[in-house]
Coordinates of C-alpha atoms and ligand atoms in Angstrom, one line a residue:
X11 CA -0.1 -0.2 -0.1
X12 CA 1.9 3.7 -0.8
X13 CA 0.3 6.3 1.4
X14 CA 0.3 10.1 -0.2
X15 CA 2.9 11.5 1.0
X16 CA 0.9 14.5 3.2
X17 CA 0.2 10.7 4.9
X18 CA 3.8 10.2 5.2
X19 CA 4.8 13.9 6.3
X20 CA 1.8 13.4 9.7
X21 CA 2.5 9.9 10.0
X22 CA 7.0 10.7 10.3
X23 CA 6.5 13.9 12.2
X24 CA 4.1 12.1 14.8
X25 CA 6.9 9.5 15.4
X26 CA 9.4 11.6 15.4
X27 CA 7.0 13.8 18.4
X28 CA 6.7 10.1 20.3
X29 CA 10.5 9.4 20.1
X30 CA 11.0 12.8 21.6
X31 CA 8.2 12.4 24.6
X32 CA 9.1 9.1 25.5
X33 CA 12.6 9.8 25.8
X34 CA 11.7 12.6 28.2
X35 CA 9.2 10.9 29.8
X36 CA 11.8 8.5 30.5
X37 CA 14.3 10.0 31.2
X38 CA 12.9 12.2 33.7
X39 CA 10.4 9.4 35.3
X40 CA 14.2 7.4 35.8
X41 CA 15.1 11.1 37.2
X42 CA 12.3 11.1 39.4
X43 CA 12.3 7.5 41.2
X44 CA 16.3 8.2 41.4
X45 CA 15.5 11.3 43.1
X46 CA 12.9 9.9 45.8
X47 CA 14.7 6.4 46.6
X48 CA 17.3 9.4 47.3
X49 CA 15.3 11.5 49.7
X50 CA 14.3 8.6 51.3
X51 CA 18.1 7.8 52.3
X52 CA 19.0 11.0 53.1
X53 CA 15.4 10.2 55.9
X54 CA 16.6 7.2 56.9
X55 CA 20.2 8.0 57.9
X56 CA 18.6 11.7 59.7
X57 CA 16.9 8.9 62.0
X58 CA 19.5 6.6 62.3
X59 CA 21.7 9.5 63.5
X60 CA 19.0 10.5 66.8
X61 CA 18.7 6.7 67.1
X62 CA 23.0 6.1 67.6
X63 CA 22.7 9.8 70.4
X64 CA 19.9 8.3 72.0
X65 CA 20.9 5.0 72.7
X66 CA 24.8 6.7 74.0
X67 CA 23.1 8.8 76.3
X68 CA 20.8 6.1 77.6
X69 CA 23.1 3.3 78.1
X70 CA 25.1 6.2 80.0
X71 CA 22.2 6.9 81.9
X72 CA 21.1 3.3 82.9
X73 CA 25.5 2.3 84.1
X74 CA 24.0 -0.7 83.0
X75 CA 26.1 -4.6 82.4
X76 CA 23.9 -4.7 79.2
X77 CA 25.8 -7.3 77.3
X78 CA 23.2 -10.6 77.3
X79 CA 19.7 -10.2 76.4
X80 CA 17.8 -8.9 79.8
X81 CA 20.7 -5.6 79.1
X82 CA 20.0 -4.5 76.1
X83 CA 16.2 -5.5 76.5
X84 CA 16.4 -2.7 79.2
X85 CA 18.3 -0.5 76.7
X86 CA 15.3 -1.2 74.8
X87 CA 13.1 -0.4 77.0
X88 CA 14.8 2.6 78.1
X89 CA 14.3 3.3 74.0
X90 CA 10.7 3.0 74.3
X91 CA 10.6 5.6 77.9
X92 CA 12.4 8.0 75.7
X93 CA 9.6 7.8 72.5
X94 CA 11.5 5.3 70.4
X95 CA 9.5 2.3 68.9
X96 CA 11.6 -0.2 69.0
X97 CA 11.7 -3.7 68.6
X98 CA 14.6 -6.6 69.4
X99 CA 15.2 -9.3 67.4
X100 CA 17.7 -11.9 69.7
X101 CA 19.8 -14.0 67.3
X102 CA 20.6 -11.7 64.9
X103 CA 21.3 -8.7 67.7
X104 CA 19.1 -6.9 65.8
X105 CA 17.5 -3.7 67.0
X106 CA 14.9 -2.3 65.1
X107 CA 14.3 1.2 66.4
X108 CA 12.3 4.4 65.3
X109 CA 12.7 7.7 66.9
X110 CA 10.0 9.7 68.2
X111 CA 7.7 11.4 65.7
X112 CA 8.5 9.0 63.0
X113 CA 4.8 8.1 62.5
X114 CA 4.1 4.6 61.4
X115 CA 3.1 3.5 58.2
X116 CA 2.4 0.1 56.2
X117 CA 3.3 -2.2 57.0
X118 CA 5.0 -2.0 60.3
X119 CA 2.5 -2.3 62.3
X120 CA 2.3 -1.2 66.3
X121 CA 2.0 -4.4 67.6
X122 CA 5.3 -5.7 66.7
X123 CA 6.7 -2.7 68.7
X124 CA 4.8 -4.2 71.7
X125 CA 7.3 -2.8 74.5
X126 CA 6.5 -6.1 76.7
X127 CA 8.5 -8.7 74.3
X128 CA 10.1 -6.1 72.0
X129 CA 9.4 -8.8 69.7
X130 CA 10.1 -9.2 66.3
X131 CA 7.1 -11.2 65.6
X132 CA 5.0 -8.5 63.4
X133 CA 8.0 -7.3 61.0
X134 CA 7.7 -8.8 57.3
X135 CA 9.7 -12.5 57.4
X136 CA 10.8 -10.7 54.4
X137 CA 12.4 -7.8 56.1
X138 CA 13.7 -9.7 58.3
X139 CA 15.7 -12.4 56.7
X140 CA 17.8 -9.7 54.3
X141 CA 18.5 -7.8 57.2
X142 CA 19.9 -10.8 59.2
X143 CA 21.6 -11.7 56.2
X144 CA 23.1 -9.0 55.6
X145 CA 24.6 -8.8 59.0
X146 CA 25.7 -11.7 58.8
X147 CA 27.6 -11.3 55.5
X148 CA 28.8 -8.1 57.0
X149 CA 29.2 -8.7 60.5
X150 CA 30.3 -5.2 62.1
X151 CA 30.3 -3.3 59.4
X152 CA 27.1 -2.8 58.7
X153 CA 26.5 -0.1 56.1
X154 CA 24.8 3.0 56.2
X155 CA 23.6 3.0 52.2
X156 CA 20.2 2.6 51.8
X157 CA 18.7 -0.3 50.4
X158 CA 15.0 -2.5 49.3
X159 CA 13.6 -4.9 50.5
X160 CA 10.5 -6.5 49.0
X161 CA 7.8 -6.1 52.2
X162 CA 4.3 -7.1 51.9
X163 CA 2.5 -4.2 50.2
X164 CA 5.3 -2.8 48.1
X165 CA 9.1 -2.8 48.3
X166 CA 10.9 -1.5 52.0
X167 CA 14.2 0.8 52.2
X168 CA 15.9 0.3 54.9
X169 CA 19.3 1.4 56.4
X170 CA 21.5 -0.5 59.3
X171 CA 24.4 0.7 61.9
X172 CA 26.5 -0.5 64.6
X173 CA 26.7 0.5 68.2
X174 CA 28.0 -1.0 71.1
X175 CA 26.3 -2.4 74.2
X176 CA 28.3 -2.8 76.8
X177 CA 30.8 -5.7 75.5
X178 CA 28.4 -6.3 72.8
X179 CA 28.4 -5.3 69.4
X180 CA 24.5 -4.9 67.9
X181 CA 23.5 -4.0 64.7
X182 CA 20.7 -0.8 64.6
X183 CA 17.9 -1.3 61.6
X184 CA 15.5 1.6 60.3
X185 CA 12.6 1.5 57.1
X186 CA 10.7 3.6 55.3
X187 CA 8.0 1.9 53.4
X188 CA 8.3 3.3 49.6
X189 CA 4.9 2.9 49.4
X190 CA 4.8 6.7 48.9
X191 CA 7.0 6.7 46.1
X192 CA 5.5 3.9 44.3
X193 CA 2.6 5.8 44.6
X194 CA 3.7 8.9 42.9
X195 CA 5.5 6.5 40.8
X196 CA 3.0 5.1 39.9
X197 CA 0.7 8.6 38.8
X198 CA 3.6 9.8 37.2
X199 CA 3.4 6.2 34.7
X200 CA -0.2 6.8 34.6
X201 CA 0.0 10.3 33.3
X202 CA 2.6 9.5 31.1
X203 CA 0.6 6.7 29.2
X204 CA -2.4 8.4 29.3
X205 CA -0.4 11.7 27.9
X206 CA 2.0 10.6 25.4
X207 CA -0.8 8.9 23.1
X208 CA -3.3 11.6 23.6
X209 CA -0.1 14.0 22.5
X210 CA 1.1 12.1 19.3
X211 CA -2.8 12.0 18.4
X212 CA -2.4 15.4 18.5
X213 CA 1.0 15.7 16.6
X214 CA 0.0 13.1 14.1
X215 CA -3.3 15.6 13.5
X216 CA -1.2 18.7 13.6
X217 CA 1.4 17.1 10.9
X218 CA -1.0 16.2 8.9
X219 CA -2.9 19.5 8.8
X220 CA 0.9 21.5 8.6
X221 CA 1.6 18.3 6.0
X222 CA -1.5 19.8 4.0
X223 CA -0.6 23.4 4.2
X224 CA 2.8 22.5 2.9
X225 CA 2.0 20.3 0.3
X226 CA -1.1 22.9 -0.7
X227 CA 0.7 24.5 -3.9
X228 CA 2.1 21.1 -5.6
X229 CA -1.7 20.3 -5.5
X230 CA -2.4 23.3 -6.8
X231 CA 0.2 22.3 -9.5
X232 CA -0.6 19.3 -10.0
X233 CA -4.3 20.3 -11.1
X234 CA -2.7 23.1 -13.4
X235 CA -0.6 20.9 -14.7
X236 CA -3.6 17.9 -15.9
X237 CA -4.8 20.6 -18.1
X238 CA -1.6 21.1 -20.1
X239 CA -1.6 19.4 -23.1
X240 CA 0.0 19.3 -26.8
X241 CA -2.6 21.2 -27.9
X242 CA -2.3 24.1 -24.8
X243 CA 1.5 23.6 -24.6
X244 CA 1.5 27.4 -24.1
X245 CA 0.0 27.6 -20.9
X246 CA 2.1 27.9 -17.6
X247 CA 2.2 27.2 -13.8
X248 CA 1.6 30.3 -12.2
X249 CA 4.8 30.8 -9.7
X250 CA 3.3 31.6 -6.6
X251 CA 7.2 32.7 -4.9
X252 CA 9.6 32.5 -7.0
X253 CA 12.2 32.2 -3.9
X254 CA 11.2 29.3 -2.0
X255 CA 11.5 25.7 -3.8
X256 CA 7.8 25.0 -4.4
X257 CA 8.1 28.5 -6.7
X258 CA 11.7 26.9 -8.4
X259 CA 9.9 23.6 -9.4
X260 CA 6.9 25.4 -10.8
X261 CA 9.5 27.8 -12.5
X262 CA 11.7 24.9 -13.6
X263 CA 8.3 22.7 -14.9
X264 CA 7.9 26.2 -17.0
X265 CA 11.5 26.2 -18.3
X266 CA 10.9 22.8 -19.3
X267 CA 7.1 23.8 -20.8
X268 CA 9.1 26.5 -23.1
X269 CA 12.1 24.1 -24.2
X270 CA 9.1 21.3 -25.3
X271 CA 6.9 24.2 -26.5
X272 CA 10.3 25.5 -28.9
X273 CA 10.4 21.7 -30.2
X274 CA 7.2 21.1 -31.3
X275 CA 7.0 24.8 -32.6
X276 CA 10.4 23.4 -34.6
X277 CA 8.8 20.5 -35.2
X278 CA 5.6 21.9 -37.0
X279 CA 7.9 24.6 -39.2
X280 CA 10.1 21.2 -39.8
X281 CA 7.2 18.7 -41.1
X282 CA 5.5 22.0 -42.9
X283 CA 8.5 23.0 -44.5
X284 CA 8.9 19.4 -45.4
X285 CA 5.8 18.9 -47.0
X286 CA 6.3 21.9 -48.8
X287 CA 9.6 20.9 -50.0
X288 CA 7.8 17.3 -50.6
X289 CA 4.9 18.8 -52.7
X290 CA 6.9 20.3 -55.7
X291 CA 8.7 17.3 -57.2
X292 CA 6.1 15.2 -56.3
X293 CA 3.4 17.6 -58.2
X294 CA 5.6 17.2 -61.6
X295 CA 6.0 13.5 -61.2
X296 CA 2.4 13.7 -61.0
X297 CA 1.5 15.9 -63.9
X298 CA 4.1 14.5 -66.6
X299 CA 3.0 11.5 -66.3
X300 CA -0.9 12.5 -66.5
X301 CA 0.2 14.2 -69.6
X302 CA 2.3 11.5 -70.8
X303 CA -1.0 9.0 -70.7
X304 CA -3.6 11.5 -71.5
X305 CA -2.4 11.9 -75.5
X306 CA -3.0 8.8 -77.5
X307 CA -0.5 8.6 -78.8
X308 CA 3.3 10.1 -78.3
X309 CA 6.4 9.3 -79.8
X310 CA 9.3 7.1 -77.9
X311 CA 11.2 10.1 -77.9
X312 CA 8.4 12.2 -75.6
X313 CA 7.7 8.7 -73.4
X314 CA 11.4 9.1 -72.6
X315 CA 11.5 13.1 -72.6
X316 CA 8.1 12.3 -69.3
X317 CA 10.8 9.5 -68.1
X318 CA 13.8 11.7 -67.5
X319 CA 11.4 14.1 -66.3
X320 CA 9.8 12.1 -64.1
X321 CA 13.5 10.6 -62.7
X322 CA 14.7 13.9 -62.0
X323 CA 11.7 14.7 -60.0
X324 CA 12.4 11.2 -58.4
X325 CA 16.3 12.0 -57.7
X326 CA 15.0 15.2 -56.3
X327 CA 12.3 13.6 -53.6
X328 CA 14.9 11.0 -52.6
X329 CA 17.8 13.3 -51.4
X330 CA 15.1 14.9 -49.6
X331 CA 13.6 12.4 -48.5
X332 CA 18.0 11.2 -47.4
X333 CA 18.4 14.1 -46.3
X334 CA 15.2 14.3 -43.9
X335 CA 16.0 11.4 -42.6
X336 CA 19.6 12.0 -41.9
X337 CA 18.5 15.3 -39.5
X338 CA 15.6 13.2 -38.0
X339 CA 18.5 10.8 -36.6
X340 CA 20.3 13.0 -35.5
X341 CA 17.5 14.9 -33.9
X342 CA 16.7 11.2 -31.8
X343 CA 20.7 10.7 -31.2
X344 CA 20.3 7.9 -33.5
X345 CA 22.8 8.7 -36.0
X346 CA 25.9 7.1 -35.3
X347 CA 29.5 8.0 -37.1
X348 CA 31.9 5.1 -37.4
X349 CA 35.1 6.4 -37.5
X350 CA 38.5 5.3 -39.2
X351 CA 41.8 6.6 -40.2
X352 CA 41.4 8.4 -43.6
X353 CA 43.0 11.0 -45.7
X354 CA 41.5 14.5 -45.9
X355 CA 43.1 15.6 -48.7
X356 CA 41.7 12.4 -50.4
X357 CA 38.9 12.9 -49.6
X358 CA 38.8 16.0 -50.8
X359 CA 40.7 15.7 -54.3
X360 CA 38.1 12.8 -54.8
X361 CA 35.3 14.7 -54.2
X362 CA 36.4 17.8 -56.2
X363 CA 36.4 15.2 -59.5
X364 CA 33.6 13.9 -58.9
X365 CA 32.5 17.6 -59.4
X366 CA 34.5 19.0 -61.9
X367 CA 32.2 18.0 -65.4
X368 CA 29.8 19.9 -62.9
X369 CA 32.2 23.2 -62.3
X370 CA 32.9 22.9 -65.6
X371 CA 29.2 23.5 -67.7
X372 CA 29.1 26.2 -65.1
X373 CA 32.3 27.6 -66.1
X374 CA 33.7 27.3 -63.6
X375 CA 37.4 25.4 -62.4
X376 CA 38.3 23.6 -59.1
X377 CA 41.8 24.6 -57.2
X378 CA 42.9 22.6 -54.0
X379 CA 45.1 23.7 -51.9
X380 CA 46.2 21.4 -49.1
X381 CA 49.9 21.8 -47.2
X382 CA 51.0 17.8 -47.3
X383 CA 49.2 14.6 -46.1
X384 CA 46.2 15.5 -43.9
X385 CA 45.2 12.0 -41.9
X386 CA 42.3 12.5 -39.6
X387 CA 39.7 9.9 -38.1
X388 CA 36.0 10.8 -39.0
X389 CA 33.3 8.7 -41.2
X390 CA 34.7 9.0 -44.3
X391 CA 31.2 9.2 -46.1
X392 CA 29.6 11.9 -43.7
X393 CA 32.6 13.8 -44.4
X394 CA 32.6 13.5 -47.9
X395 CA 28.5 14.9 -47.8
X396 CA 29.9 17.9 -45.5
X397 CA 32.0 18.6 -49.0
X398 CA 30.0 18.1 -51.6
X399 CA 27.3 20.4 -50.0
X400 CA 29.7 23.0 -49.4
X401 CA 31.3 22.4 -53.1
X402 CA 27.2 22.8 -54.6
X403 CA 26.6 25.3 -53.1
X404 CA 29.9 27.4 -54.0
X405 CA 29.6 26.2 -57.0
X406 CA 25.8 27.4 -57.7
X407 CA 27.1 30.9 -56.4
X408 CA 30.2 31.1 -57.9
X409 CA 31.1 34.0 -60.9
X410 CA 31.4 32.4 -64.5
X411 CA 34.9 31.5 -64.7
X412 CA 35.9 32.1 -61.4
X413 CA 38.2 29.8 -59.3
X414 CA 36.4 27.8 -56.3
X415 CA 38.7 26.6 -53.5
X416 CA 38.8 24.2 -51.2
X417 CA 42.1 24.9 -48.7
X418 CA 43.2 22.1 -46.3
X419 CA 45.3 23.4 -43.1
X420 CA 46.1 20.7 -40.0
X421 CA 47.4 21.6 -35.8
X422 CA 48.3 19.1 -33.4
X423 CA 44.5 19.9 -32.5
X424 CA 42.7 19.1 -35.3
X425 CA 41.8 19.7 -39.2
X426 CA 40.9 22.8 -40.7
X427 CA 38.5 22.1 -44.1
X428 CA 37.5 25.5 -46.3
X429 CA 35.2 25.9 -48.9
X430 CA 35.3 29.4 -50.8
X431 CA 34.1 31.2 -54.0
X432 CA 33.8 34.7 -55.0
X433 CA 30.1 35.3 -55.7
X434 CA 27.9 37.9 -54.3
X435 CA 27.7 36.0 -50.8
X436 CA 25.1 35.5 -48.2
X437 CA 22.9 38.6 -47.5
X438 CA 23.4 40.2 -44.9
X439 CA 19.3 39.7 -43.4
X440 CA 20.0 36.3 -44.0
X441 CA 23.0 35.1 -42.4
X442 CA 21.5 34.6 -38.9
X443 CA 19.5 31.9 -41.0
X444 CA 21.5 29.8 -43.5
X445 CA 21.8 27.5 -41.2
X446 CA 18.3 26.6 -40.3
X447 CA 16.4 24.3 -41.8
X448 CA 14.7 25.0 -45.0
X449 CA 16.1 28.2 -45.4
X450 CA 17.1 29.3 -48.6
X451 CA 18.4 33.0 -48.8
X452 CA 17.7 32.9 -53.0
X453 CA 14.7 31.3 -53.0
X454 CA 15.0 31.1 -57.7
X455 CA 18.7 29.5 -57.7
X456 CA 18.3 27.5 -54.8
X457 CA 14.9 25.3 -55.9
X458 CA 17.3 24.1 -59.2
X459 CA 19.4 21.2 -56.4
X460 CA 22.6 20.2 -56.9
X461 CA 24.5 16.9 -57.5
X462 CA 24.5 16.3 -53.5
X463 CA 22.2 19.1 -51.9
X464 CA 18.1 19.0 -52.3
X465 CA 17.9 22.8 -52.8
X466 CA 15.6 21.9 -50.3
X467 CA 17.3 24.4 -47.9
X468 CA 18.9 21.3 -46.1
X469 CA 22.6 21.4 -47.2
X470 CA 24.5 24.1 -44.6
X471 CA 21.8 22.4 -41.8
X472 CA 22.8 18.5 -42.8
X473 CA 26.7 19.8 -43.2
X474 CA 26.2 21.8 -39.3
X475 CA 25.6 18.3 -38.2
X476 CA 27.0 15.7 -39.5
X477 CA 30.4 18.6 -38.0
X478 CA 28.8 18.5 -34.6
X479 CA 28.6 14.8 -34.3
X480 CA 32.0 14.3 -35.4
X481 CA 32.2 16.9 -31.8
X482 CA 33.6 20.1 -34.6
X483 CA 31.7 22.3 -35.8
X484 CA 30.5 24.4 -39.4
X485 CA 30.1 28.2 -39.3
X486 CA 30.6 31.1 -42.0
X487 CA 33.8 32.6 -42.0
X488 CA 33.2 37.0 -41.7
X489 CA 32.6 37.7 -45.4
X490 CA 35.0 39.2 -47.4
X491 CA 34.8 41.4 -49.8
X492 CA 34.0 39.2 -52.4
X493 CA 34.4 35.9 -51.3
X494 CA 32.1 33.6 -49.1
X495 CA 33.9 30.8 -46.7
X496 CA 32.8 27.9 -44.8
X497 CA 35.1 26.7 -42.1
X498 CA 34.9 23.0 -41.1
X499 CA 36.8 22.3 -38.2
X500 CA 37.4 19.0 -37.0
X501 CA 39.0 18.1 -33.5
X502 CA 41.1 15.2 -33.6
X503 CA 39.5 12.1 -31.3
X504 CA 41.6 12.1 -27.6
X505 CA 42.9 7.9 -28.1
X506 CA 43.6 7.4 -24.8
Ligands
ADP847 P1 20.1 24.1 -50.2 O1 20.7 23.1 -49.8 O2 19.0 24.8 -51.1 O3 21.6 25.1 -51.5 P2 22.1 24.7 -48.4 O4 21.6 24.6 -46.7 O5 22.6 24.8 -48.8 O6 20.7 24.7 -48.8 O7 21.8 26.6 -47.9 C1 21.1 27.5 -47.7 C2 21.4 28.9 -48.0 O8 22.1 29.9 -48.4 C3 20.7 29.1 -49.5 O9 19.7 28.3 -50.4 C4 22.3 29.8 -49.9 O10 21.1 30.9 -50.5 C5 22.2 30.2 -48.9 N1 23.7 30.1 -49.5 C6 25.1 28.7 -48.7 N2 25.6 29.0 -50.0 C7 26.7 29.5 -50.5 C8 26.8 30.7 -50.9 N3 28.5 29.9 -51.0 N4 27.0 31.7 -51.6 C9 25.6 32.5 -51.3 N5 25.1 31.8 -50.9 C10 24.8 30.9 -50.4

């Protein structure tokens, strides 16, 4: 079962609060219990002191020789006369006393201390045994430190001391029932047991309420986000406070929407431009075929002409489709390059050779300026395509009789390949767009199409993508007075 964030926050705050409360409660309880027993022990020590002082003066004033049980009994009697409650255990030589003014409670009935007997008949057996055991173990070194023995109605706190009566050393015992302490601690336990669940429930409710308040902007954002779709991508989330975390989240989400919106817009343009570009060759092919089929009889030459037109249209179509396919793959991050060692100077010479007839047909010459062999790790087919696209453009725009120059040079970091023509150049207004897809600065001339380019305004866009796939870039050099130069930079691959 998955709980909502609100419930989980409330639960965590409840658990944290309960832990703090329990730790505090247990610490306070232990401290209180310890302090209460300490207080009882202090009282016992005071009692022992009072008994000892009185015992000393009793012995002195009685001028007895109380070395036997009878003598001790008479000391006990005297103590009794002075207001002490006394009980005597002859076997252990143990005198249970209680100073005057100390009230009896609970398990120490008056009868135990009846003056006639001074017996320990009413002293709880457990008390007697424990004290006898201790006295036996400790002998004359009875400790005044308190200890607890079980009584019939709860614990009894005791302290022992020794005194000498004549030649006999006896043990004096005082005790205090712990029932009041137990009652107090019981009350504290009861209060804690009631208070903790009540306070934890309150903390849970408070935590739930607070979590609701904290998460309210998130709920509002998710409600707003539900209303944003492909058709409403212009909508944005409301940013209540751009400085807090929720505001930053909304801001980041809006930034993602901005990028998505821009990408979708670009996609729409691309689709619209693509269908526009495809429509022309399709229309040419279709019209040519319809015209050829309409007339009953046509000469073979007429059919051949029609088929030539259809073939040109088809080639134009397939060039556009190939270009679009490559761009779609680079957009999707699926375009792979296969790097192999190749000589860029040979690649340039080869490509130029394949375009020589086109150059000659246009009355142009081609020149290659290469310092020496230029070895580079790259994708041969794709690099050939870049150079062909650049040459195609240069041949289209170079003035009759001029020379189109391809220059190569290399540095330890990479290689630079440039294509220069002496044409009229690119109008300043078109400069920011030359690398855009389907952009044509000069519609009439470009639509012709060349050996490599489709003439659909995709040549430079593709060349730039290929440069970037190699980690390099394609740029238009600051145009001179009478020349246009496109420059391809290819960095060397760092082998590790
Ligand atoms: P196309 O495939 O139509 O040639 P490109 O992307 O290669 O498209 O070029 C885009 C536009 O940039 C061209 O239509 C042309 O107007 C302009 N252009 C490209 N190269 C040159 C050049 N060497 N001289 C003048 N204009 C150029």
